[in-house]
Amino acid sequence: MAASDLQDGIAVITLDQPPVNSMGHALRARIVQQLDAAQADPAVRGIVLAGSDKAFSAGADFTEFGTPRQLQEPILRTVLERVETCPKPVVAAIDGVALGGGLELALACHARVAQAGARVGLPEITLGLIPGSGGTQRLPRLIGLAAAHALMASGQPRTAQQLQDSGLFDRMVDDGAVAAAAALAAQLAKAGPPFPRARDRMLDAAPVHAFVDGQRARLDARQKLQPAHAALLDALAASALPFDHGLQRERELFLALLPTTAARALRYQFQAERASAKLPAELQAAPRAVRCVAVIGAGTMGSGIAIAALDAGLRVLLLEQDGSALERGLERVAAHYRGRVTAGKLPAKVAAAHEARLSATLDWARLAEADLVIEAVFEDLSVKQAVFGRIDAHARPGAVLATNTSYLDVDAIAAATARPQDVVGLHFFSPANVMKLVEVVRGARTTPEVLATAMAVAAVLEKRPVLTGNAFGFIGNRIYNAYRRQCEFMLEDGVWPEQVDDALTGFGFAMGPFAVADLSGLDIAWRMRKSQAATRDPRERYVDILDQLCEQGRLGRKTGAGYYAYPGGKQTRTSDATVREIIERASARCGIVRRALPPAEIQRRALLAMVNEAALLVAEGVAARASDVDVVLVQGYGFPRWEGGPVFWARQQDRAELDSDLQRLAEAAGHGAVRADLGPLLCD
């Protein structure tokens, strides 16, 4: 709630709605009530709006989205109008965060004081929306169109220090924002009205429209698929209108975005990510303390995991089997920090402090120092079992032992130790210091305490953990394999790799499956296929195009050719006759008469394959929640966030059409294809 306190004629209205002062209806109503009381009190000369050191206000109350309370008066626009038209000066004292509606509240004040470390932003674009309470109209009037657009289009918060010279803040302090705001309010009161207001500033129409037209021309393909980006530019164009007209246009655009698929999908994904970070009730336990992490394997993945742990403030022990491999790993880490410092993204002192927490060793006995041991060696079961045998001999009792396997049996790896209860899968995605997703794999004997520790460590590393059962490929790779297999079927049916990739990037994927395969290396999938060859049913439909490419030495970008040729270097791809001949021969061997597939059919077949596999995973209990599937695919596999994920996508489709299309897909796949029951998957 909001509470007021009178200090030397300045009323301090404190936004008190823990934990982050979200602008729910109750807080909005109390702000108006306190403003009315302050206006009516002759002893009050000025007003300060203040939050806490954690938050001025983090913005709208997410739980009210789409409910009647969101539009119940006083709505935020009404609160802001009361602030802006208050006959006594109102100054915002910003500490912690001021995001979304919280920043819009500050923009409506007559002045703003910020602590240097406060973080401000308008993140609505990340939810498929635009600011709906004057942000697109007031912010350009205060800091200029280009700076305002940059802040809103990225959705990323910035520190007050970074915006010090923007014109957003009237004063900046290292400490004591409330006291500084009270002094400024007293100063404004003494000077008397009219008090400065963003709405009273005018923007020239010609440069506004020139800027907006220029930005509209620069929208990339993925931004064009998200209606909020175009709507933001429409709202900014309206900042050339009289203020109230621009405000009305912003509101129209905001309300039009609320029911769009993109906005609903982004809100869903936000909630799904919050849910995925929590263990089911029956598995919740207190995590073990982790201060030192040992990473075994200093290759690309191991080095990335080490960097993520160093960035999180943990002590890291990097272990390798030979000195040259260890030196290469250390150089990877050092090169990363050199690059960050050179790019101005990290102070040299901070980078040095991170590197100082890293120790490198060839001595397995030093594993006794670690609270968490993460194995990140070659993806081979016998190799990993041998490593875990050595871990078991040296890790201290109570240490958590994690494998970074991407598809191997965690229980088979845990069997190499005398303490399988302490073994867990931590499947990082490459590059591990960048990618947010971590699959936390539960073995048959993994204890809840170990799972809780794995989830907690992932959070400390600023990752998004998702619990998964111990099944081949876990959630992500199993679904991706089904997706890629369907795309390979389509090659045999009549399309070329670039047609599949173009159709799927046209849907919004960051990359198509064949471009991804070339980037990661075709030999990875080839090794996996060869390891499974003995158990493959010869009656199943199997596409050997990838095998033939690998047999010809076409392993992807690293060899200059894969599904594509790269004659001009790794950034230039072309389709060539060799690949087309291999594909055509594959079709002929199967007796398939090739036919053209339109992009919409390519997209639907690929998505249906994902949905079917997702339903199987949920039915088998590999995924604890259906929404966990969507978090994995969005965070780790480039599924367009504004489409929500395959489960969300399926829930938007007609059920009868889904069932019939999946049946046709299963029949075309032939022997061994399993047609999933969609019922549990489609229940919200």
CSV table of N, CA, C and O in Angstrom, one decimal, residues 46 50 70 102 105 128 182 214 227 273 308 361 408 421 433 451 478 545 556 561 615 652 654:
chain,number,residue,atom,x,y,z
A,46,GLY,N,4.8,20.2,-1.0
A,46,GLY,CA,5.3,19.4,-2.1
A,46,GLY,C,5.2,17.9,-1.8
A,46,GLY,O,4.9,17.6,-0.6
A,50,ALA,N,8.1,7.7,-3.4
A,50,ALA,CA,9.2,6.9,-3.2
A,50,ALA,C,8.9,5.4,-3.0
A,50,ALA,O,7.8,5.1,-2.6
A,70,GLN,N,-7.5,-5.1,-14.1
A,70,GLN,CA,-6.5,-4.3,-14.9
A,70,GLN,C,-7.1,-3.0,-15.4
A,70,GLN,O,-6.4,-2.0,-15.5
A,102,GLY,N,6.0,1.6,-13.6
A,102,GLY,CA,6.7,2.3,-12.6
A,102,GLY,C,7.5,3.5,-13.1
A,102,GLY,O,7.5,4.6,-12.5
A,105,LEU,N,5.1,6.2,-14.2
A,105,LEU,CA,4.7,7.0,-13.1
A,105,LEU,C,5.7,8.1,-12.8
A,105,LEU,O,5.3,9.2,-12.6
A,128,GLY,N,5.2,-8.5,-25.9
A,128,GLY,CA,4.4,-8.3,-27.0
A,128,GLY,C,3.5,-7.0,-27.0
A,128,GLY,O,2.5,-6.9,-27.7
A,182,ALA,N,13.0,15.4,-1.8
A,182,ALA,CA,12.3,16.3,-0.9
A,182,ALA,C,12.8,17.8,-1.0
A,182,ALA,O,12.1,18.7,-1.1
A,214,GLY,N,12.5,5.9,-41.0
A,214,GLY,CA,13.8,5.2,-41.1
A,214,GLY,C,13.9,3.9,-40.2
A,214,GLY,O,14.4,2.9,-40.7
A,227,PRO,N,3.9,-8.0,-33.9
A,227,PRO,CA,3.2,-6.7,-34.1
A,227,PRO,C,3.6,-5.6,-33.2
A,227,PRO,O,3.4,-4.4,-33.6
A,273,GLU,N,8.3,-19.9,-17.7
A,273,GLU,CA,9.7,-19.8,-17.2
A,273,GLU,C,9.7,-19.7,-15.7
A,273,GLU,O,10.6,-20.4,-15.0
A,308,ALA,N,30.8,-19.1,-16.9
A,308,ALA,CA,29.5,-18.8,-16.3
A,308,ALA,C,29.6,-18.9,-14.7
A,308,ALA,O,29.0,-18.0,-14.0
A,361,THR,N,44.4,-27.3,-13.0
A,361,THR,CA,45.1,-28.4,-12.5
A,361,THR,C,45.0,-29.7,-13.3
A,361,THR,O,44.1,-29.8,-14.1
A,408,LEU,N,22.9,-39.0,-23.2
A,408,LEU,CA,23.3,-40.3,-22.6
A,408,LEU,C,22.5,-40.6,-21.4
A,408,LEU,O,21.9,-39.7,-20.7
A,421,GLN,N,23.1,-41.5,-5.7
A,421,GLN,CA,22.2,-40.5,-5.1
A,421,GLN,C,22.7,-39.1,-5.3
A,421,GLN,O,21.9,-38.1,-5.2
A,433,ASN,N,28.3,-20.1,-21.5
A,433,ASN,CA,28.3,-18.8,-20.7
A,433,ASN,C,27.3,-17.8,-21.3
A,433,ASN,O,27.0,-16.8,-20.7
A,451,LEU,N,18.8,-32.4,-6.5
A,451,LEU,CA,18.0,-31.7,-7.5
A,451,LEU,C,17.9,-30.2,-7.1
A,451,LEU,O,18.0,-29.3,-7.9
A,478,ARG,N,15.4,-34.8,-27.7
A,478,ARG,CA,14.4,-35.7,-28.2
A,478,ARG,C,13.4,-35.1,-29.1
A,478,ARG,O,13.1,-35.6,-30.2
A,545,ILE,N,20.5,-39.4,-45.9
A,545,ILE,CA,21.1,-38.3,-46.6
A,545,ILE,C,22.3,-37.7,-45.8
A,545,ILE,O,23.4,-37.5,-46.3
A,556,GLY,N,29.9,-30.1,-42.6
A,556,GLY,CA,29.3,-28.8,-42.2
A,556,GLY,C,30.3,-27.7,-42.5
A,556,GLY,O,31.3,-27.8,-43.2
A,561,ALA,N,31.7,-27.7,-46.3
A,561,ALA,CA,30.5,-28.2,-47.0
A,561,ALA,C,29.8,-29.1,-46.1
A,561,ALA,O,30.3,-29.9,-45.3
A,615,ALA,N,3.9,-34.5,-26.6
A,615,ALA,CA,2.8,-35.2,-26.0
A,615,ALA,C,3.3,-36.6,-25.4
A,615,ALA,O,2.9,-37.0,-24.3
A,652,GLN,N,-3.5,-23.4,-29.8
A,652,GLN,CA,-4.2,-22.4,-30.6
A,652,GLN,C,-4.9,-23.0,-31.9
A,652,GLN,O,-5.6,-22.3,-32.6
A,654,ASP,N,-7.1,-25.9,-34.2
A,654,ASP,CA,-8.4,-26.7,-34.2
A,654,ASP,C,-8.0,-28.1,-33.8
A,654,ASP,O,-7.2,-28.7,-34.5
